[in-house]
Amino acid sequence: MSDKAAIPPSPSEDDYVRQVAAAEPPPLLSAQDPFALFAEWMKEATAKEPNDPNGMALATVDETGMPDLRMVLLKDAGPDGFVFYTNLGSAKGRQLVANPKAALLFHWKSLRRQVRVRGLVEPVTAEEADAYFATRARPAQIGAWASEQSQTLPDRLALEKRIAEIGLKFGLGKVPRPPHWSGFRVRPEAIEFWRDRPFRLHERLVFERVGEGWTTQRLYP
């Protein structure tokens, strides 16, 4: 039995009227470069979102075609695409190698905005992965060696033991990037910018890749 009391009710007409009265209608979204618009939105999210403004949902599919979804952190974004890093032996790592397509979702609750991305996936270069790994805190670097991500963990002690062993192995020296740890770049074929509007009449602007450029269209909410 579901606990309906725990689910917020839909806004009433009075709720919407108050929202309209309190909000200054923004101009319609308009841009030729989706990455410039994304950078603008990310900058605002970084200033206003309380936790992990670079958090994004990553959707993949397994070998049976069953969708899989989890949160990861965006580490780079630009005309080449959206980059994140992971253990290549993890579920998402294996799935992306087998089927290099993915969807991303950024949801900034404080701004009432979201961005959806769909595209093809490719590995980052070893140089890119090395450069990013070198910026990570040392405990996170050791954790990347110690964790057999997505594999069965007998108990917490097993992980703590591996962390201690890896720490002793590298001592005070530099921790190199593990061969099983790298990144992926999602090269978008489509990017949708969504902005909340009263009465569920949201604004949706979609960019679709055509050759080296983009077409744009607006969608019904």
mmCIF file with all atom_site columns, C-alpha atoms in Angstrom:
data_model
loop_
_atom_site.group_PDB
_atom_site.id
_atom_site.type_symbol
_atom_site.label_atom_id
_atom_site.label_alt_id
_atom_site.label_comp_id
_atom_site.label_asym_id
_atom_site.label_entity_id
_atom_site.label_seq_id
_atom_site.pdbx_PDB_ins_code
_atom_site.Cartn_x
_atom_site.Cartn_y
_atom_site.Cartn_z
_atom_site.occupancy
_atom_site.B_iso_or_equiv
_atom_site.pdbx_formal_charge
_atom_site.auth_seq_id
_atom_site.auth_comp_id
_atom_site.auth_asym_id
_atom_site.auth_atom_id
_atom_site.pdbx_PDB_model_num
ATOM 1   C CA . MET A 1 1   ? 0.000  0.000  0.000   1.00 0.00 ? 1   MET A CA 1
ATOM 2   C CA . SER A 1 2   ? 1.394  3.415  -0.935  1.00 0.00 ? 2   SER A CA 1
ATOM 3   C CA . ASP A 1 3   ? 1.680  6.213  1.602   1.00 0.00 ? 3   ASP A CA 1
ATOM 4   C CA . LYS A 1 4   ? -0.165 8.978  -0.240  1.00 0.00 ? 4   LYS A CA 1
ATOM 5   C CA . ALA A 1 5   ? 0.226  11.323 2.718   1.00 0.00 ? 5   ALA A CA 1
ATOM 6   C CA . ALA A 1 6   ? 3.967  11.438 2.018   1.00 0.00 ? 6   ALA A CA 1
ATOM 7   C CA . ILE A 1 7   ? 3.443  12.667 -1.569  1.00 0.00 ? 7   ILE A CA 1
ATOM 8   C CA . PRO A 1 8   ? 2.849  16.419 -1.990  1.00 0.00 ? 8   PRO A CA 1
ATOM 9   C CA . PRO A 1 9   ? -0.482 17.251 -3.654  1.00 0.00 ? 9   PRO A CA 1
ATOM 10  C CA . SER A 1 10  ? -0.677 19.012 -7.012  1.00 0.00 ? 10  SER A CA 1
ATOM 11  C CA . PRO A 1 11  ? -0.651 22.813 -6.736  1.00 0.00 ? 11  PRO A CA 1
ATOM 12  C CA . SER A 1 12  ? -4.066 24.463 -6.518  1.00 0.00 ? 12  SER A CA 1
ATOM 13  C CA . GLU A 1 13  ? -5.141 27.304 -8.773  1.00 0.00 ? 13  GLU A CA 1
ATOM 14  C CA . ASP A 1 14  ? -4.483 29.722 -5.900  1.00 0.00 ? 14  ASP A CA 1
ATOM 15  C CA . ASP A 1 15  ? -0.953 28.308 -5.564  1.00 0.00 ? 15  ASP A CA 1
ATOM 16  C CA . TYR A 1 16  ? -0.348 29.010 -9.249  1.00 0.00 ? 16  TYR A CA 1
ATOM 17  C CA . VAL A 1 17  ? -1.794 32.519 -8.994  1.00 0.00 ? 17  VAL A CA 1
ATOM 18  C CA . ARG A 1 18  ? 0.585  33.301 -6.141  1.00 0.00 ? 18  ARG A CA 1
ATOM 19  C CA . GLN A 1 19  ? 3.485  31.880 -8.148  1.00 0.00 ? 19  GLN A CA 1
ATOM 20  C CA . VAL A 1 20  ? 2.614  34.033 -11.158 1.00 0.00 ? 20  VAL A CA 1
ATOM 21  C CA . ALA A 1 21  ? 2.266  37.139 -8.996  1.00 0.00 ? 21  ALA A CA 1
ATOM 22  C CA . ALA A 1 22  ? 5.638  36.544 -7.338  1.00 0.00 ? 22  ALA A CA 1
ATOM 23  C CA . ALA A 1 23  ? 7.575  35.691 -10.491 1.00 0.00 ? 23  ALA A CA 1
ATOM 24  C CA . GLU A 1 24  ? 8.771  38.086 -13.149 1.00 0.00 ? 24  GLU A CA 1
ATOM 25  C CA . PRO A 1 25  ? 8.204  36.325 -16.477 1.00 0.00 ? 25  PRO A CA 1
ATOM 26  C CA . PRO A 1 26  ? 11.625 35.708 -18.032 1.00 0.00 ? 26  PRO A CA 1
ATOM 27  C CA . PRO A 1 27  ? 12.177 36.288 -21.751 1.00 0.00 ? 27  PRO A CA 1
ATOM 28  C CA . LEU A 1 28  ? 11.854 33.251 -23.965 1.00 0.00 ? 28  LEU A CA 1
ATOM 29  C CA . LEU A 1 29  ? 14.996 31.173 -24.242 1.00 0.00 ? 29  LEU A CA 1
ATOM 30  C CA . SER A 1 30  ? 16.949 32.020 -27.359 1.00 0.00 ? 30  SER A CA 1
ATOM 31  C CA . ALA A 1 31  ? 20.431 30.856 -28.311 1.00 0.00 ? 31  ALA A CA 1
ATOM 32  C CA . GLN A 1 32  ? 22.428 29.543 -31.253 1.00 0.00 ? 32  GLN A CA 1
ATOM 33  C CA . ASP A 1 33  ? 25.024 27.693 -29.167 1.00 0.00 ? 33  ASP A CA 1
ATOM 34  C CA . PRO A 1 34  ? 23.660 25.121 -26.687 1.00 0.00 ? 34  PRO A CA 1
ATOM 35  C CA . PHE A 1 35  ? 26.993 24.901 -24.873 1.00 0.00 ? 35  PHE A CA 1
ATOM 36  C CA . ALA A 1 36  ? 27.056 28.634 -24.223 1.00 0.00 ? 36  ALA A CA 1
ATOM 37  C CA . LEU A 1 37  ? 23.538 28.410 -22.797 1.00 0.00 ? 37  LEU A CA 1
ATOM 38  C CA . PHE A 1 38  ? 24.513 25.376 -20.725 1.00 0.00 ? 38  PHE A CA 1
ATOM 39  C CA . ALA A 1 39  ? 27.565 27.229 -19.347 1.00 0.00 ? 39  ALA A CA 1
ATOM 40  C CA . GLU A 1 40  ? 25.320 30.142 -18.364 1.00 0.00 ? 40  GLU A CA 1
ATOM 41  C CA . TRP A 1 41  ? 22.877 27.835 -16.581 1.00 0.00 ? 41  TRP A CA 1
ATOM 42  C CA . MET A 1 42  ? 25.679 25.912 -14.872 1.00 0.00 ? 42  MET A CA 1
ATOM 43  C CA . LYS A 1 43  ? 27.151 29.181 -13.593 1.00 0.00 ? 43  LYS A CA 1
ATOM 44  C CA . GLU A 1 44  ? 23.801 30.138 -12.077 1.00 0.00 ? 44  GLU A CA 1
ATOM 45  C CA . ALA A 1 45  ? 23.358 26.660 -10.604 1.00 0.00 ? 45  ALA A CA 1
ATOM 46  C CA . THR A 1 46  ? 26.818 26.801 -9.032  1.00 0.00 ? 46  THR A CA 1
ATOM 47  C CA . ALA A 1 47  ? 25.841 30.059 -7.327  1.00 0.00 ? 47  ALA A CA 1
ATOM 48  C CA . LYS A 1 48  ? 22.389 28.950 -6.135  1.00 0.00 ? 48  LYS A CA 1
ATOM 49  C CA . GLU A 1 49  ? 22.143 25.156 -5.933  1.00 0.00 ? 49  GLU A CA 1
ATOM 50  C CA . PRO A 1 50  ? 23.062 24.057 -2.375  1.00 0.00 ? 50  PRO A CA 1
ATOM 51  C CA . ASN A 1 51  ? 24.535 20.648 -3.258  1.00 0.00 ? 51  ASN A CA 1
ATOM 52  C CA . ASP A 1 52  ? 26.430 19.252 -6.262  1.00 0.00 ? 52  ASP A CA 1
ATOM 53  C CA . PRO A 1 53  ? 25.301 21.619 -9.031  1.00 0.00 ? 53  PRO A CA 1
ATOM 54  C CA . ASN A 1 54  ? 27.334 19.404 -11.381 1.00 0.00 ? 54  ASN A CA 1
ATOM 55  C CA . GLY A 1 55  ? 25.402 16.287 -10.398 1.00 0.00 ? 55  GLY A CA 1
ATOM 56  C CA . MET A 1 56  ? 23.699 14.558 -13.316 1.00 0.00 ? 56  MET A CA 1
ATOM 57  C CA . ALA A 1 57  ? 21.684 11.402 -13.850 1.00 0.00 ? 57  ALA A CA 1
ATOM 58  C CA . LEU A 1 58  ? 23.357 9.028  -16.301 1.00 0.00 ? 58  LEU A CA 1
ATOM 59  C CA . ALA A 1 59  ? 21.157 6.512  -18.143 1.00 0.00 ? 59  ALA A CA 1
ATOM 60  C CA . THR A 1 60  ? 22.565 3.443  -19.895 1.00 0.00 ? 60  THR A CA 1
ATOM 61  C CA . VAL A 1 61  ? 21.221 0.021  -20.886 1.00 0.00 ? 61  VAL A CA 1
ATOM 62  C CA . ASP A 1 62  ? 22.520 -3.418 -19.984 1.00 0.00 ? 62  ASP A CA 1
ATOM 63  C CA . GLU A 1 63  ? 23.056 -6.405 -22.265 1.00 0.00 ? 63  GLU A CA 1
ATOM 64  C CA . THR A 1 64  ? 19.344 -7.274 -22.145 1.00 0.00 ? 64  THR A CA 1
ATOM 65  C CA . GLY A 1 65  ? 18.235 -3.750 -23.044 1.00 0.00 ? 65  GLY A CA 1
ATOM 66  C CA . MET A 1 66  ? 17.093 -3.013 -19.490 1.00 0.00 ? 66  MET A CA 1
ATOM 67  C CA . PRO A 1 67  ? 17.649 0.685  -18.626 1.00 0.00 ? 67  PRO A CA 1
ATOM 68  C CA . ASP A 1 68  ? 19.987 1.565  -15.779 1.00 0.00 ? 68  ASP A CA 1
ATOM 69  C CA . LEU A 1 69  ? 20.288 4.933  -14.036 1.00 0.00 ? 69  LEU A CA 1
ATOM 70  C CA . ARG A 1 70  ? 22.530 6.568  -11.434 1.00 0.00 ? 70  ARG A CA 1
ATOM 71  C CA . MET A 1 71  ? 23.910 9.951  -10.386 1.00 0.00 ? 71  MET A CA 1
ATOM 72  C CA . VAL A 1 72  ? 27.436 10.947 -11.416 1.00 0.00 ? 72  VAL A CA 1
ATOM 73  C CA . LEU A 1 73  ? 29.378 14.219 -11.413 1.00 0.00 ? 73  LEU A CA 1
ATOM 74  C CA . LEU A 1 74  ? 30.098 16.278 -14.505 1.00 0.00 ? 74  LEU A CA 1
ATOM 75  C CA . LYS A 1 75  ? 33.813 17.096 -14.702 1.00 0.00 ? 75  LYS A CA 1
ATOM 76  C CA . ASP A 1 76  ? 34.070 18.923 -18.022 1.00 0.00 ? 76  ASP A CA 1
ATOM 77  C CA . ALA A 1 77  ? 31.699 20.380 -20.590 1.00 0.00 ? 77  ALA A CA 1
ATOM 78  C CA . GLY A 1 78  ? 32.210 22.093 -23.917 1.00 0.00 ? 78  GLY A CA 1
ATOM 79  C CA . PRO A 1 79  ? 31.676 21.755 -27.645 1.00 0.00 ? 79  PRO A CA 1
ATOM 80  C CA . ASP A 1 80  ? 33.220 18.267 -27.541 1.00 0.00 ? 80  ASP A CA 1
ATOM 81  C CA . GLY A 1 81  ? 30.655 17.021 -25.018 1.00 0.00 ? 81  GLY A CA 1
ATOM 82  C CA . PHE A 1 82  ? 30.061 16.207 -21.354 1.00 0.00 ? 82  PHE A CA 1
ATOM 83  C CA . VAL A 1 83  ? 32.745 14.304 -19.396 1.00 0.00 ? 83  VAL A CA 1
ATOM 84  C CA . PHE A 1 84  ? 32.562 12.129 -16.274 1.00 0.00 ? 84  PHE A CA 1
ATOM 85  C CA . TYR A 1 85  ? 34.908 9.557  -14.718 1.00 0.00 ? 85  TYR A CA 1
ATOM 86  C CA . THR A 1 86  ? 34.376 6.095  -13.295 1.00 0.00 ? 86  THR A CA 1
ATOM 87  C CA . ASN A 1 87  ? 35.758 2.639  -12.649 1.00 0.00 ? 87  ASN A CA 1
ATOM 88  C CA . LEU A 1 88  ? 35.695 0.929  -16.034 1.00 0.00 ? 88  LEU A CA 1
ATOM 89  C CA . GLY A 1 89  ? 34.689 -2.343 -14.367 1.00 0.00 ? 89  GLY A CA 1
ATOM 90  C CA . SER A 1 90  ? 31.573 -0.784 -12.853 1.00 0.00 ? 90  SER A CA 1
ATOM 91  C CA . ALA A 1 91  ? 28.134 -1.520 -14.264 1.00 0.00 ? 91  ALA A CA 1
ATOM 92  C CA . LYS A 1 92  ? 28.034 1.773  -16.151 1.00 0.00 ? 92  LYS A CA 1
ATOM 93  C CA . GLY A 1 93  ? 31.574 1.266  -17.434 1.00 0.00 ? 93  GLY A CA 1
ATOM 94  C CA . ARG A 1 94  ? 30.787 -2.177 -18.826 1.00 0.00 ? 94  ARG A CA 1
ATOM 95  C CA . GLN A 1 95  ? 27.465 -1.043 -20.267 1.00 0.00 ? 95  GLN A CA 1
ATOM 96  C CA . LEU A 1 96  ? 28.976 1.944  -22.057 1.00 0.00 ? 96  LEU A CA 1
ATOM 97  C CA . VAL A 1 97  ? 31.735 -0.149 -23.594 1.00 0.00 ? 97  VAL A CA 1
ATOM 98  C CA . ALA A 1 98  ? 29.153 -2.628 -24.892 1.00 0.00 ? 98  ALA A CA 1
ATOM 99  C CA . ASN A 1 99  ? 26.630 0.003  -26.002 1.00 0.00 ? 99  ASN A CA 1
ATOM 100 C CA . PRO A 1 100 ? 28.238 3.467  -26.283 1.00 0.00 ? 100 PRO A CA 1
ATOM 101 C CA . LYS A 1 101 ? 25.075 5.546  -26.084 1.00 0.00 ? 101 LYS A CA 1
ATOM 102 C CA . ALA A 1 102 ? 23.753 7.441  -23.067 1.00 0.00 ? 102 ALA A CA 1
ATOM 103 C CA . ALA A 1 103 ? 21.331 10.035 -21.782 1.00 0.00 ? 103 ALA A CA 1
ATOM 104 C CA . LEU A 1 104 ? 22.049 12.673 -19.136 1.00 0.00 ? 104 LEU A CA 1
ATOM 105 C CA . LEU A 1 105 ? 19.742 14.762 -16.973 1.00 0.00 ? 105 LEU A CA 1
ATOM 106 C CA . PHE A 1 106 ? 20.685 17.840 -14.976 1.00 0.00 ? 106 PHE A CA 1
ATOM 107 C CA . HIS A 1 107 ? 17.964 18.929 -12.533 1.00 0.00 ? 107 HIS A CA 1
ATOM 108 C CA . TRP A 1 108 ? 18.458 22.176 -10.649 1.00 0.00 ? 108 TRP A CA 1
ATOM 109 C CA . LYS A 1 109 ? 15.575 22.256 -8.208  1.00 0.00 ? 109 LYS A CA 1
ATOM 110 C CA . SER A 1 110 ? 16.468 25.670 -6.770  1.00 0.00 ? 110 SER A CA 1
ATOM 111 C CA . LEU A 1 111 ? 16.303 27.203 -10.248 1.00 0.00 ? 111 LEU A CA 1
ATOM 112 C CA . ARG A 1 112 ? 13.369 25.085 -11.470 1.00 0.00 ? 112 ARG A CA 1
ATOM 113 C CA . ARG A 1 113 ? 15.353 24.093 -14.538 1.00 0.00 ? 113 ARG A CA 1
ATOM 114 C CA . GLN A 1 114 ? 16.598 20.948 -16.170 1.00 0.00 ? 114 GLN A CA 1
ATOM 115 C CA . VAL A 1 115 ? 18.734 19.969 -19.141 1.00 0.00 ? 115 VAL A CA 1
ATOM 116 C CA . ARG A 1 116 ? 18.385 16.674 -21.008 1.00 0.00 ? 116 ARG A CA 1
ATOM 117 C CA . VAL A 1 117 ? 21.178 15.287 -23.181 1.00 0.00 ? 117 VAL A CA 1
ATOM 118 C CA . ARG A 1 118 ? 21.204 12.271 -25.510 1.00 0.00 ? 118 ARG A CA 1
ATOM 119 C CA . GLY A 1 119 ? 24.196 11.171 -27.514 1.00 0.00 ? 119 GLY A CA 1
ATOM 120 C CA . LEU A 1 120 ? 27.017 8.849  -28.393 1.00 0.00 ? 120 LEU A CA 1
ATOM 121 C CA . VAL A 1 121 ? 29.760 7.978  -25.920 1.00 0.00 ? 121 VAL A CA 1
ATOM 122 C CA . GLU A 1 122 ? 33.503 7.722  -26.359 1.00 0.00 ? 122 GLU A CA 1
ATOM 123 C CA . PRO A 1 123 ? 36.396 7.253  -23.901 1.00 0.00 ? 123 PRO A CA 1
ATOM 124 C CA . VAL A 1 124 ? 38.480 10.256 -22.937 1.00 0.00 ? 124 VAL A CA 1
ATOM 125 C CA . THR A 1 125 ? 42.186 10.131 -23.746 1.00 0.00 ? 125 THR A CA 1
ATOM 126 C CA . ALA A 1 126 ? 44.688 8.707  -21.272 1.00 0.00 ? 126 ALA A CA 1
ATOM 127 C CA . GLU A 1 127 ? 46.183 12.196 -20.974 1.00 0.00 ? 127 GLU A CA 1
ATOM 128 C CA . GLU A 1 128 ? 42.810 13.682 -20.005 1.00 0.00 ? 128 GLU A CA 1
ATOM 129 C CA . ALA A 1 129 ? 42.197 10.957 -17.434 1.00 0.00 ? 129 ALA A CA 1
ATOM 130 C CA . ASP A 1 130 ? 45.689 11.340 -15.952 1.00 0.00 ? 130 ASP A CA 1
ATOM 131 C CA . ALA A 1 131 ? 45.303 15.106 -15.690 1.00 0.00 ? 131 ALA A CA 1
ATOM 132 C CA . TYR A 1 132 ? 41.962 14.874 -13.895 1.00 0.00 ? 132 TYR A CA 1
ATOM 133 C CA . PHE A 1 133 ? 43.036 12.028 -11.604 1.00 0.00 ? 133 PHE A CA 1
ATOM 134 C CA . ALA A 1 134 ? 46.013 14.125 -10.462 1.00 0.00 ? 134 ALA A CA 1
ATOM 135 C CA . THR A 1 135 ? 43.589 16.795 -9.166  1.00 0.00 ? 135 THR A CA 1
ATOM 136 C CA . ARG A 1 136 ? 41.730 14.386 -6.884  1.00 0.00 ? 136 ARG A CA 1
ATOM 137 C CA . ALA A 1 137 ? 42.357 14.314 -3.159  1.00 0.00 ? 137 ALA A CA 1
ATOM 138 C CA . ARG A 1 138 ? 44.781 11.568 -2.142  1.00 0.00 ? 138 ARG A CA 1
ATOM 139 C CA . PRO A 1 139 ? 42.153 9.547  -0.206  1.00 0.00 ? 139 PRO A CA 1
ATOM 140 C CA . ALA A 1 140 ? 39.945 9.596  -3.321  1.00 0.00 ? 140 ALA A CA 1
ATOM 141 C CA . GLN A 1 141 ? 42.878 8.408  -5.436  1.00 0.00 ? 141 GLN A CA 1
ATOM 142 C CA . ILE A 1 142 ? 43.496 5.534  -3.044  1.00 0.00 ? 142 ILE A CA 1
ATOM 143 C CA . GLY A 1 143 ? 39.778 4.752  -3.040  1.00 0.00 ? 143 GLY A CA 1
ATOM 144 C CA . ALA A 1 144 ? 39.835 4.421  -6.828  1.00 0.00 ? 144 ALA A CA 1
ATOM 145 C CA . TRP A 1 145 ? 42.443 1.663  -6.460  1.00 0.00 ? 145 TRP A CA 1
ATOM 146 C CA . ALA A 1 146 ? 40.704 -0.036 -3.536  1.00 0.00 ? 146 ALA A CA 1
ATOM 147 C CA . SER A 1 147 ? 37.124 -0.202 -4.817  1.00 0.00 ? 147 SER A CA 1
ATOM 148 C CA . GLU A 1 148 ? 35.998 -2.985 -7.140  1.00 0.00 ? 148 GLU A CA 1
ATOM 149 C CA . GLN A 1 149 ? 33.018 -0.861 -8.082  1.00 0.00 ? 149 GLN A CA 1
ATOM 150 C CA . SER A 1 150 ? 29.704 -2.682 -8.603  1.00 0.00 ? 150 SER A CA 1
ATOM 151 C CA . GLN A 1 151 ? 31.193 -6.026 -7.461  1.00 0.00 ? 151 GLN A CA 1
ATOM 152 C CA . THR A 1 152 ? 29.897 -7.867 -4.389  1.00 0.00 ? 152 THR A CA 1
ATOM 153 C CA . LEU A 1 153 ? 31.396 -6.564 -1.122  1.00 0.00 ? 153 LEU A CA 1
ATOM 154 C CA . PRO A 1 154 ? 31.607 -9.279 1.549   1.00 0.00 ? 154 PRO A CA 1
ATOM 155 C CA . ASP A 1 155 ? 31.559 -6.746 4.383   1.00 0.00 ? 155 ASP A CA 1
ATOM 156 C CA . ARG A 1 156 ? 32.742 -3.225 5.156   1.00 0.00 ? 156 ARG A CA 1
ATOM 157 C CA . LEU A 1 157 ? 35.940 -4.549 6.702   1.00 0.00 ? 157 LEU A CA 1
ATOM 158 C CA . ALA A 1 158 ? 37.020 -5.957 3.327   1.00 0.00 ? 158 ALA A CA 1
ATOM 159 C CA . LEU A 1 159 ? 36.936 -2.464 1.796   1.00 0.00 ? 159 LEU A CA 1
ATOM 160 C CA . GLU A 1 160 ? 38.735 -0.880 4.743   1.00 0.00 ? 160 GLU A CA 1
ATOM 161 C CA . LYS A 1 161 ? 41.417 -3.562 4.525   1.00 0.00 ? 161 LYS A CA 1
ATOM 162 C CA . ARG A 1 162 ? 41.973 -2.846 0.818   1.00 0.00 ? 162 ARG A CA 1
ATOM 163 C CA . ILE A 1 163 ? 42.202 0.886  1.504   1.00 0.00 ? 163 ILE A CA 1
ATOM 164 C CA . ALA A 1 164 ? 44.845 0.243  4.157   1.00 0.00 ? 164 ALA A CA 1
ATOM 165 C CA . GLU A 1 165 ? 46.787 -2.070 1.834   1.00 0.00 ? 165 GLU A CA 1
ATOM 166 C CA . ILE A 1 166 ? 46.764 0.444  -1.027  1.00 0.00 ? 166 ILE A CA 1
ATOM 167 C CA . GLY A 1 167 ? 47.792 3.214  1.355   1.00 0.00 ? 167 GLY A CA 1
ATOM 168 C CA . LEU A 1 168 ? 50.794 1.168  2.479   1.00 0.00 ? 168 LEU A CA 1
ATOM 169 C CA . LYS A 1 169 ? 51.665 0.257  -1.103  1.00 0.00 ? 169 LYS A CA 1
ATOM 170 C CA . PHE A 1 170 ? 52.037 3.862  -2.223  1.00 0.00 ? 170 PHE A CA 1
ATOM 171 C CA . GLY A 1 171 ? 53.253 5.238  1.093   1.00 0.00 ? 171 GLY A CA 1
ATOM 172 C CA . LEU A 1 172 ? 53.886 8.972  0.768   1.00 0.00 ? 172 LEU A CA 1
ATOM 173 C CA . GLY A 1 173 ? 54.627 8.757  -2.955  1.00 0.00 ? 173 GLY A CA 1
ATOM 174 C CA . LYS A 1 174 ? 52.496 9.785  -5.887  1.00 0.00 ? 174 LYS A CA 1
ATOM 175 C CA . VAL A 1 175 ? 49.371 7.721  -6.506  1.00 0.00 ? 175 VAL A CA 1
ATOM 176 C CA . PRO A 1 176 ? 49.130 6.955  -10.244 1.00 0.00 ? 176 PRO A CA 1
ATOM 177 C CA . ARG A 1 177 ? 45.833 6.540  -12.044 1.00 0.00 ? 177 ARG A CA 1
ATOM 178 C CA . PRO A 1 178 ? 44.617 2.921  -11.922 1.00 0.00 ? 178 PRO A CA 1
ATOM 179 C CA . PRO A 1 179 ? 44.427 1.235  -15.336 1.00 0.00 ? 179 PRO A CA 1
ATOM 180 C CA . HIS A 1 180 ? 40.783 0.367  -14.599 1.00 0.00 ? 180 HIS A CA 1
ATOM 181 C CA . TRP A 1 181 ? 39.775 3.989  -13.922 1.00 0.00 ? 181 TRP A CA 1
ATOM 182 C CA . SER A 1 182 ? 39.100 6.530  -16.669 1.00 0.00 ? 182 SER A CA 1
ATOM 183 C CA . GLY A 1 183 ? 36.422 8.744  -18.191 1.00 0.00 ? 183 GLY A CA 1
ATOM 184 C CA . PHE A 1 184 ? 33.763 8.940  -20.862 1.00 0.00 ? 184 PHE A CA 1
ATOM 185 C CA . ARG A 1 185 ? 32.582 11.798 -23.024 1.00 0.00 ? 185 ARG A CA 1
ATOM 186 C CA . VAL A 1 186 ? 28.960 12.042 -24.104 1.00 0.00 ? 186 VAL A CA 1
ATOM 187 C CA . ARG A 1 187 ? 28.840 13.756 -27.498 1.00 0.00 ? 187 ARG A CA 1
ATOM 188 C CA . PRO A 1 188 ? 25.289 15.081 -27.698 1.00 0.00 ? 188 PRO A CA 1
ATOM 189 C CA . GLU A 1 189 ? 22.990 14.530 -30.627 1.00 0.00 ? 189 GLU A CA 1
ATOM 190 C CA . ALA A 1 190 ? 20.234 16.444 -28.836 1.00 0.00 ? 190 ALA A CA 1
ATOM 191 C CA . ILE A 1 191 ? 20.104 18.859 -25.885 1.00 0.00 ? 191 ILE A CA 1
ATOM 192 C CA . GLU A 1 192 ? 16.834 20.049 -24.370 1.00 0.00 ? 192 GLU A CA 1
ATOM 193 C CA . PHE A 1 193 ? 16.580 23.042 -22.035 1.00 0.00 ? 193 PHE A CA 1
ATOM 194 C CA . TRP A 1 194 ? 13.505 22.985 -19.783 1.00 0.00 ? 194 TRP A CA 1
ATOM 195 C CA . ARG A 1 195 ? 12.313 25.842 -17.602 1.00 0.00 ? 195 ARG A CA 1
ATOM 196 C CA . ASP A 1 196 ? 9.427  25.767 -15.141 1.00 0.00 ? 196 ASP A CA 1
ATOM 197 C CA . ARG A 1 197 ? 6.416  27.955 -15.881 1.00 0.00 ? 197 ARG A CA 1
ATOM 198 C CA . PRO A 1 198 ? 3.119  28.276 -13.977 1.00 0.00 ? 198 PRO A CA 1
ATOM 199 C CA . PHE A 1 199 ? 0.197  25.921 -14.634 1.00 0.00 ? 199 PHE A CA 1
ATOM 200 C CA . ARG A 1 200 ? 2.597  23.245 -15.962 1.00 0.00 ? 200 ARG A CA 1
ATOM 201 C CA . LEU A 1 201 ? 3.004  25.312 -19.157 1.00 0.00 ? 201 LEU A CA 1
ATOM 202 C CA . HIS A 1 202 ? 6.754  24.818 -19.099 1.00 0.00 ? 202 HIS A CA 1
ATOM 203 C CA . GLU A 1 203 ? 9.192  26.149 -21.684 1.00 0.00 ? 203 GLU A CA 1
ATOM 204 C CA . ARG A 1 204 ? 11.142 23.600 -23.729 1.00 0.00 ? 204 ARG A CA 1
ATOM 205 C CA . LEU A 1 205 ? 13.854 24.467 -26.245 1.00 0.00 ? 205 LEU A CA 1
ATOM 206 C CA . VAL A 1 206 ? 15.550 21.610 -28.103 1.00 0.00 ? 206 VAL A CA 1
ATOM 207 C CA . PHE A 1 207 ? 18.833 21.685 -30.019 1.00 0.00 ? 207 PHE A CA 1
ATOM 208 C CA . GLU A 1 208 ? 19.473 18.849 -32.483 1.00 0.00 ? 208 GLU A CA 1
ATOM 209 C CA . ARG A 1 209 ? 22.811 18.298 -34.174 1.00 0.00 ? 209 ARG A CA 1
ATOM 210 C CA . VAL A 1 210 ? 22.934 18.617 -37.955 1.00 0.00 ? 210 VAL A CA 1
ATOM 211 C CA . GLY A 1 211 ? 26.438 18.188 -39.345 1.00 0.00 ? 211 GLY A CA 1
ATOM 212 C CA . GLU A 1 212 ? 28.644 20.709 -37.551 1.00 0.00 ? 212 GLU A CA 1
ATOM 213 C CA . GLY A 1 213 ? 25.712 22.885 -36.495 1.00 0.00 ? 213 GLY A CA 1
ATOM 214 C CA . TRP A 1 214 ? 22.432 22.783 -34.604 1.00 0.00 ? 214 TRP A CA 1
ATOM 215 C CA . THR A 1 215 ? 18.759 23.216 -35.380 1.00 0.00 ? 215 THR A CA 1
ATOM 216 C CA . THR A 1 216 ? 16.352 24.466 -32.721 1.00 0.00 ? 216 THR A CA 1
ATOM 217 C CA . GLN A 1 217 ? 12.683 23.899 -32.064 1.00 0.00 ? 217 GLN A CA 1
ATOM 218 C CA . ARG A 1 218 ? 10.251 24.538 -29.261 1.00 0.00 ? 218 ARG A CA 1
ATOM 219 C CA . LEU A 1 219 ? 8.090  21.771 -27.844 1.00 0.00 ? 219 LEU A CA 1
ATOM 220 C CA . TYR A 1 220 ? 4.700  21.776 -26.213 1.00 0.00 ? 220 TYR A CA 1
ATOM 221 C CA . PRO A 1 221 ? 5.070  21.303 -22.429 1.00 0.00 ? 221 PRO A CA 1
#
